[in-house]
Structures are given as C-alpha cells and as structure tokens.
C-alpha cells in the first residue's frame, strides 16, 4: 500500500539514515522530511537522495501548528515517524526550557495536528522515536525492559519521558494508533561532533584534548545508527499498535575504554606511533547528575520482529572513523558553521 510518510528531524543524525533508507527502499512511498534546521540539522546529510522523486523537504518547526496543517494537507500525510528533538544531554543541563519546547510541546503540537487532520485514526500511525534514558540509570547489574518504570534523571530524559507519556495518552484517550521505540546510544556517520564518539575522532585528528567526564567509568550500550534505522523500518511496518519496543546493541562499554579504542585505531589509521593519541585524554569535571549505566534488553524486538544488530562494535567504530576521515569537508563545514547555508544555497529561500 502506498503511504505518504512525514519524517520529522530527518536532517539530523538518526533521521537522515531513516530518510535515506525509506527513500531508497520504498520508491512507492512519498517521504516528506520536516525539519526546522537547528544547529543539529544538516541537509548535506541528504545529498545522495535530495533529487529522488519520492523525497520532499519542508523547513518547518514542529511548534508551528499552522504550517504543520499545511504540510499534512499538501502531501496527504498518512503516517508520522517523529524524530525531531533537542538531543544533547549537556545542552539540556544549560537550557532545559528549549527541551520542554521542542520535545514536549512540539510533540503534543504534532499529535494534535494528527488528531485534527486524520479522520479515522486507526488507519494511520504515529511512531515516536525515543530513548532508553527515560528509564533512568542502572547500577552494576540489570537491564532496561519495556516494563521498566520511567525514572528520567536529566532534563533531556525528562522531556523525552514526558513526550512518551503524551503519545500513550493520545492512544488511551483518542484511540490514536501509536508505537514507541526506546533506543540506546547510537554512533556512526553524520553524528554532530558534540557527542562523545565524533568529538573524540575530530579532536584526535586535530591534536586537541579528549575530555572525559569524571573517571570515564560510566557505561553506555552502543548501536550502529544503520542498525537503528533498520529496526525503525521493521517496527513501522510490523510493530503492534500501542506497543513499546526497546532497541539496543547488547554492547556495553565504559566511556574510557571506547576513547582508548578510538585512540588506538586512529593512531594506526593516521600512521602515528602507538600511544600518541591516548596522551590527549583529559579527565574533566563530571557532568551534573551523570547517569552511571544504560543497558537495553532487546529480546522483545528480536523475538517478535526478528531484529538483531548486524554490525560488531569494533567494525562499526572502524567504519565510523573511516567515514569521518573521508568526509573532512562535512566536518569542516559543521565546525565552521557553513553547513547552515546549505538550505538557502540549494532550496533558494
Ligand atoms: P539530532 O540532534 O542529531 O537531530 C535532531 C533533528 O531534529 C535536527 O535535524 C533538528 O534540526 C531537528 N529539530 C530539532 N528541533 C526541531 C523543531 N522544533 N522542529 C523541527 N525540527 C527540529 O538528534 P538524533 O541524535 O538524530 O536523535 C533523533 C531522535 O532519536 C531524537 O528524538 C532522540 O531523542 C532520539 N534518540 C537518539 C539517540 C542517540 O544516540 N542519538 C538514541 C536514542 C533515541
Ligand atoms: P553523549 O555522547 O553526550 O551521549 P549521552 O549523554 O546521551 O549518553 O555521551 C556519552 C557518554 O560520554 C556519557 O556518559 C557522557 C560522556 N562524555 C564524556 O565523557 N565527554 C564528552 O565530551 C562527552 C560529550 C560525553
């Protein structure tokens, strides 16, 4: 069946991989990427598919109900995959209101537009992309299950938890057909270099310090971004309405060990003497309220939908480093800010 899918946040890190996968795999679908292009939105991420016949871009803020209505009507939107968000924990600590605006109010605004436009709600799907951070912080043992009570600790995770609750409230109250997935930390090409892995790759390249918060003992469960996009595809097509799916890599790493691994791999790739990059490691003041450990139990999505991560971490990290080294222009445009001119230059507005 043909669908006209609105993907929000499609110019961001995960969104661009989801947009590319859907545009390439489903030529019969119309894919509308709606993104207001904050600092995290980069249309250069979509160069490969920007001229595809089934791809459309709309520079719109999810807080703007009038513009959302126009887009829904213009493209006869049948389904939504909602990724647009403020996504960086450190920024949420310095500016929590920005996270409430986009992640909470923006999501409710979008839900409201769907409710107003879609005549029979059961024929449409609102798919919310969320994070494992809503479950809080783990100690040394245990995993996040879909049934784990929410216990968000940072302004970012509190805003994502709130938006998840609103999505469920729209199902319960108005009968909206929704699904939510909560994923662990993603890494891979196109990630903005404020997040740990691309930041380290960028800084090693430029011989700059690698800031490690606290002792570097905090643990994250890492997943290659293309594996996340494949999981989103499966859930979109085969997930059960009203359900939640946890997505994770069964791949826990202490921050310091990841940074050491990246240092070793980069020394090799850059032809530097072994141990050179590790000298850049600099322990800095810990993040306020820093969650200790995240770990996802991803058995449900494996058993029900047959999804499993396809890439081993060391291979994924190598692939990621290679991508950043081969896309120096992308990184330079991001760090210089010139990526923000792409819209005016290519869309002429
Ligand atoms: P990102 O910060 O790279 O991209 C977010 C995108 O949303 C950007 O293109 C930005 O321009 C857009 N956006 C922000 N505010 C907007 C607004 N008000 N209106 C329209 N567009 C807006 O984020 P990401 O890392 O790609 O994350 C995407 C989604 O996945 C988020 O909802 C995030 O919470 C979730 N998530 C991320 C991770 C991760 O490791 N990065 C893990 C699990 C879940
Ligand atoms: P990050 O990539 O910001 O993702 P999240 O906070 O959503 O998990 O951070 C990953 C881990 O790395 C987290 O424990 C914080 C830590 N970190 C550092 O030690 N130094 C840094 O410069 C950054 C950005 C993160």
PDB file of C-alpha atoms and ligand atoms in Angstrom, residues 9-15 34-42 60-63 82-87 102 129-132 156 160 183-186 191 195 228, ligand 1:
ATOM      1  CA  UNK A   9      14.026  15.589  12.274  1.00  0.00           C
ATOM      2  CA  UNK A  10      15.194  13.967   9.046  1.00  0.00           C
ATOM      3  CA  UNK A  11      18.145  16.340   8.657  1.00  0.00           C
ATOM      4  CA  UNK A  12      19.625  15.184  11.980  1.00  0.00           C
ATOM      5  CA  UNK A  13      21.896  12.262  12.734  1.00  0.00           C
ATOM      6  CA  UNK A  14      19.486   9.325  13.040  1.00  0.00           C
ATOM      7  CA  UNK A  15      16.782  10.972  10.942  1.00  0.00           C
ATOM      8  CA  UNK A  34      10.146  18.044   8.034  1.00  0.00           C
ATOM      9  CA  UNK A  35      12.906  19.765   9.939  1.00  0.00           C
ATOM     10  CA  UNK A  36      13.419  23.341  11.147  1.00  0.00           C
ATOM     11  CA  UNK A  37      17.225  23.007  10.814  1.00  0.00           C
ATOM     12  CA  UNK A  38      18.506  23.822  14.276  1.00  0.00           C
ATOM     13  CA  UNK A  39      22.278  23.621  14.785  1.00  0.00           C
ATOM     14  CA  UNK A  40      21.835  19.797  14.616  1.00  0.00           C
ATOM     15  CA  UNK A  41      20.055  19.759  11.258  1.00  0.00           C
ATOM     16  CA  UNK A  42      22.317  19.405   8.240  1.00  0.00           C
ATOM     17  CA  UNK A  60       9.111  23.793   9.358  1.00  0.00           C
ATOM     18  CA  UNK A  61       9.208  23.924  13.148  1.00  0.00           C
ATOM     19  CA  UNK A  62       7.063  21.292  14.895  1.00  0.00           C
ATOM     20  CA  UNK A  63       5.859  24.089  17.189  1.00  0.00           C
ATOM     21  CA  UNK A  82       8.736  11.509  14.788  1.00  0.00           C
ATOM     22  CA  UNK A  83      12.440  12.039  15.463  1.00  0.00           C
ATOM     23  CA  UNK A  84      12.696  15.845  15.731  1.00  0.00           C
ATOM     24  CA  UNK A  85      14.054  16.718  19.146  1.00  0.00           C
ATOM     25  CA  UNK A  86      16.701  18.504  21.110  1.00  0.00           C
ATOM     26  CA  UNK A  87      19.002  15.546  21.753  1.00  0.00           C
ATOM     27  CA  UNK A 102      10.584  21.076  21.261  1.00  0.00           C
ATOM     28  CA  UNK A 129      11.345   7.602  18.385  1.00  0.00           C
ATOM     29  CA  UNK A 130      12.522   7.722  21.980  1.00  0.00           C
ATOM     30  CA  UNK A 131      15.485   6.875  24.152  1.00  0.00           C
ATOM     31  CA  UNK A 132      16.484   4.349  26.820  1.00  0.00           C
ATOM     32  CA  UNK A 156      16.709  15.725  28.286  1.00  0.00           C
ATOM     33  CA  UNK A 160      11.572  12.555  26.295  1.00  0.00           C
ATOM     34  CA  UNK A 183      16.858   3.005  21.760  1.00  0.00           C
ATOM     35  CA  UNK A 184      20.304   3.018  23.337  1.00  0.00           C
ATOM     36  CA  UNK A 185      23.202   5.319  22.311  1.00  0.00           C
ATOM     37  CA  UNK A 186      23.722   5.479  18.546  1.00  0.00           C
ATOM     38  CA  UNK A 191      26.656  12.459  14.074  1.00  0.00           C
ATOM     39  CA  UNK A 195      28.624  13.705  21.103  1.00  0.00           C
ATOM     40  CA  UNK A 228      18.693   1.504  14.431  1.00  0.00           C
TER      41      UNK A 228
HETATM   42  P1  LIG B   1      19.878  15.270  16.303  1.00  0.00           P
HETATM   43  O1  LIG B   1      20.042  16.305  17.353  1.00  0.00           O
HETATM   44  O2  LIG B   1      21.063  14.852  15.501  1.00  0.00           O
HETATM   45  O3  LIG B   1      18.765  15.735  15.243  1.00  0.00           O
HETATM   46  C1  LIG B   1      17.555  16.310  15.631  1.00  0.00           C
HETATM   47  C2  LIG B   1      16.905  16.915  14.385  1.00  0.00           C
HETATM   48  O4  LIG B   1      15.649  17.492  14.788  1.00  0.00           O
HETATM   49  C3  LIG B   1      17.732  18.025  13.755  1.00  0.00           C
HETATM   50  O5  LIG B   1      17.765  17.864  12.345  1.00  0.00           O
HETATM   51  C4  LIG B   1      16.985  19.300  14.132  1.00  0.00           C
HETATM   52  O6  LIG B   1      17.117  20.340  13.182  1.00  0.00           O
HETATM   53  C5  LIG B   1      15.556  18.798  14.231  1.00  0.00           C
HETATM   54  N1  LIG B   1      14.728  19.623  15.126  1.00  0.00           N
HETATM   55  C6  LIG B   1      15.037  19.998  16.405  1.00  0.00           C
HETATM   56  N2  LIG B   1      14.058  20.778  16.892  1.00  0.00           N
HETATM   57  C7  LIG B   1      13.104  20.864  15.932  1.00  0.00           C
HETATM   58  C8  LIG B   1      11.852  21.517  15.854  1.00  0.00           C
HETATM   59  N3  LIG B   1      11.388  22.261  16.879  1.00  0.00           N
HETATM   60  N4  LIG B   1      11.131  21.410  14.722  1.00  0.00           N
HETATM   61  C9  LIG B   1      11.598  20.685  13.666  1.00  0.00           C
HETATM   62  N5  LIG B   1      12.795  20.061  13.680  1.00  0.00           N
HETATM   63  C10 LIG B   1      13.531  20.143  14.797  1.00  0.00           C
HETATM   64  O7  LIG B   1      19.206  14.020  17.043  1.00  0.00           O
HETATM   65  P2  LIG B   1      19.427  12.451  16.807  1.00  0.00           P
HETATM   66  O8  LIG B   1      20.592  12.020  17.600  1.00  0.00           O
HETATM   67  O9  LIG B   1      19.353  12.170  15.370  1.00  0.00           O
HETATM   68  O10 LIG B   1      18.118  11.905  17.520  1.00  0.00           O
HETATM   69  C11 LIG B   1      16.898  11.759  16.803  1.00  0.00           C
HETATM   70  C12 LIG B   1      15.833  11.239  17.750  1.00  0.00           C
HETATM   71  O11 LIG B   1      16.246   9.968  18.272  1.00  0.00           O
HETATM   72  C13 LIG B   1      15.571  12.129  18.941  1.00  0.00           C
HETATM   73  O12 LIG B   1      14.182  12.120  19.199  1.00  0.00           O
HETATM   74  C14 LIG B   1      16.342  11.467  20.077  1.00  0.00           C
HETATM   75  O13 LIG B   1      15.727  11.732  21.316  1.00  0.00           O
HETATM   76  C15 LIG B   1      16.230  10.006  19.698  1.00  0.00           C
HETATM   77  N6  LIG B   1      17.327   9.143  20.156  1.00  0.00           N
HETATM   78  C16 LIG B   1      18.639   9.494  19.917  1.00  0.00           C
HETATM   79  C17 LIG B   1      19.655   8.632  20.312  1.00  0.00           C
HETATM   80  C18 LIG B   1      21.110   8.937  20.038  1.00  0.00           C
HETATM   81  O14 LIG B   1      22.002   8.205  20.484  1.00  0.00           O
HETATM   82  N7  LIG B   1      21.428   9.978  19.292  1.00  0.00           N
HETATM   83  C19 LIG B   1      19.345   7.418  20.971  1.00  0.00           C
HETATM   84  C20 LIG B   1      18.000   7.110  21.173  1.00  0.00           C
HETATM   85  C21 LIG B   1      16.999   7.966  20.763  1.00  0.00           C
END
